[in-house]
């Protein structure tokens, strides 16, 4: 959510035009995302027997987990374009822009946080119900999906209009 907030700020101050005009920037961010998704996928696939993300994350600091999530979210340059396309639909140019930006941002961030929290708690609950072998299988399947997402991202053409 913090990465999304920064992307909202970037979109609202007009830097979206830089991203739209710079296919080189998009390419660098895209391949960084491909590399990171591949790394996460391979880590899940080759994890020790019986381990899964929840167990692996128990020994990691909250700061480390925060930065992992931040990097994953921030590696999506299209989020800036999304916010640049979404926000103007709800902006009244005759009203104070900062106030409207604050309301739109807060609404998006609260809704997103509630969804992600619910999703995470549901996944945590399900993982406690799974036996070790099922967790290992789920980790390998999840890792395969992450690598698949990396491949699809790598195959994505750079459109001049993004």
Coordinates of C-alpha atoms in Angstrom, one line a residue, residues 46-134:
X46 CA 13.5 -25.2 -4.1
X47 CA 12.5 -24.6 -0.5
X48 CA 13.2 -27.4 1.9
X49 CA 10.7 -30.2 2.4
X50 CA 7.7 -29.1 4.5
X51 CA 8.5 -25.4 4.4
X52 CA 6.2 -22.8 3.0
X53 CA 6.1 -19.0 2.8
X54 CA 4.5 -18.5 6.3
X55 CA 7.2 -20.7 7.9
X56 CA 10.0 -19.1 5.9
X57 CA 8.8 -15.6 6.9
X58 CA 8.6 -16.4 10.6
X59 CA 12.3 -15.8 11.1
X60 CA 12.4 -12.6 9.0
X61 CA 12.0 -9.1 10.4
X62 CA 9.0 -7.0 9.7
X63 CA 11.3 -4.5 8.0
X64 CA 12.5 -7.2 5.6
X65 CA 9.0 -8.4 4.8
X66 CA 7.9 -4.7 4.3
X67 CA 10.6 -4.1 1.8
X68 CA 9.9 -7.3 -0.1
X69 CA 6.2 -6.3 -0.5
X70 CA 7.2 -2.7 -1.4
X71 CA 9.6 -3.8 -4.1
X72 CA 7.0 -6.2 -5.6
X73 CA 4.4 -3.5 -5.7
X74 CA 6.7 -0.7 -6.8
X75 CA 8.1 -2.8 -9.7
X76 CA 4.8 -2.3 -11.6
X77 CA 5.2 1.0 -13.6
X78 CA 1.7 0.6 -15.0
X79 CA 0.2 1.4 -11.5
X80 CA 1.3 5.0 -12.1
X81 CA -0.7 5.0 -15.4
X82 CA -3.6 3.3 -13.6
X83 CA -3.8 6.1 -11.0
X84 CA -3.3 8.8 -13.6
X85 CA -6.3 7.4 -15.5
X86 CA -8.5 6.7 -12.4
X87 CA -8.1 9.9 -10.4
X88 CA -9.1 12.5 -13.0
X89 CA -12.5 10.9 -13.4
X90 CA -13.3 11.9 -9.9
X91 CA -11.6 15.3 -9.8
X92 CA -13.5 18.6 -9.9
X93 CA -11.1 21.2 -11.3
X94 CA -12.9 24.0 -9.5
X95 CA -12.3 22.5 -6.1
X96 CA -9.1 22.2 -4.0
X97 CA -7.0 19.5 -5.7
X98 CA -5.0 18.5 -2.7
X99 CA -8.2 17.8 -0.7
X100 CA -9.6 15.6 -3.5
X101 CA -6.4 13.8 -3.9
X102 CA -6.3 13.0 -0.2
X103 CA -9.9 11.6 -0.3
X104 CA -9.2 9.5 -3.4
X105 CA -5.9 8.2 -2.0
X106 CA -7.3 7.4 1.4
X107 CA -10.3 5.6 -0.1
X108 CA -8.2 3.5 -2.4
X109 CA -5.6 2.7 0.3
X110 CA -8.2 1.8 2.9
X111 CA -10.1 -0.5 0.5
X112 CA -6.9 -2.1 -0.7
X113 CA -5.6 -2.6 2.8
X114 CA -8.9 -4.3 3.9
X115 CA -8.8 -6.5 0.9
X116 CA -5.1 -7.5 1.3
X117 CA -5.5 -8.0 5.1
X118 CA -8.5 -10.3 4.5
X119 CA -6.7 -12.2 1.7
X120 CA -3.6 -12.6 3.9
X121 CA -5.6 -13.8 7.0
X122 CA -7.5 -16.2 4.8
X123 CA -4.3 -17.6 3.3
X124 CA -2.8 -17.9 6.8
X125 CA -5.8 -19.8 8.1
X126 CA -5.8 -22.2 5.1
X127 CA -2.1 -22.8 5.5
X128 CA -2.5 -23.8 9.2
X129 CA -5.0 -26.5 8.0
X130 CA -2.7 -28.0 5.4
X131 CA -0.4 -30.9 6.2
X132 CA 3.3 -30.5 5.5
X133 CA 3.2 -32.4 2.2
X134 CA 0.3 -30.2 1.0

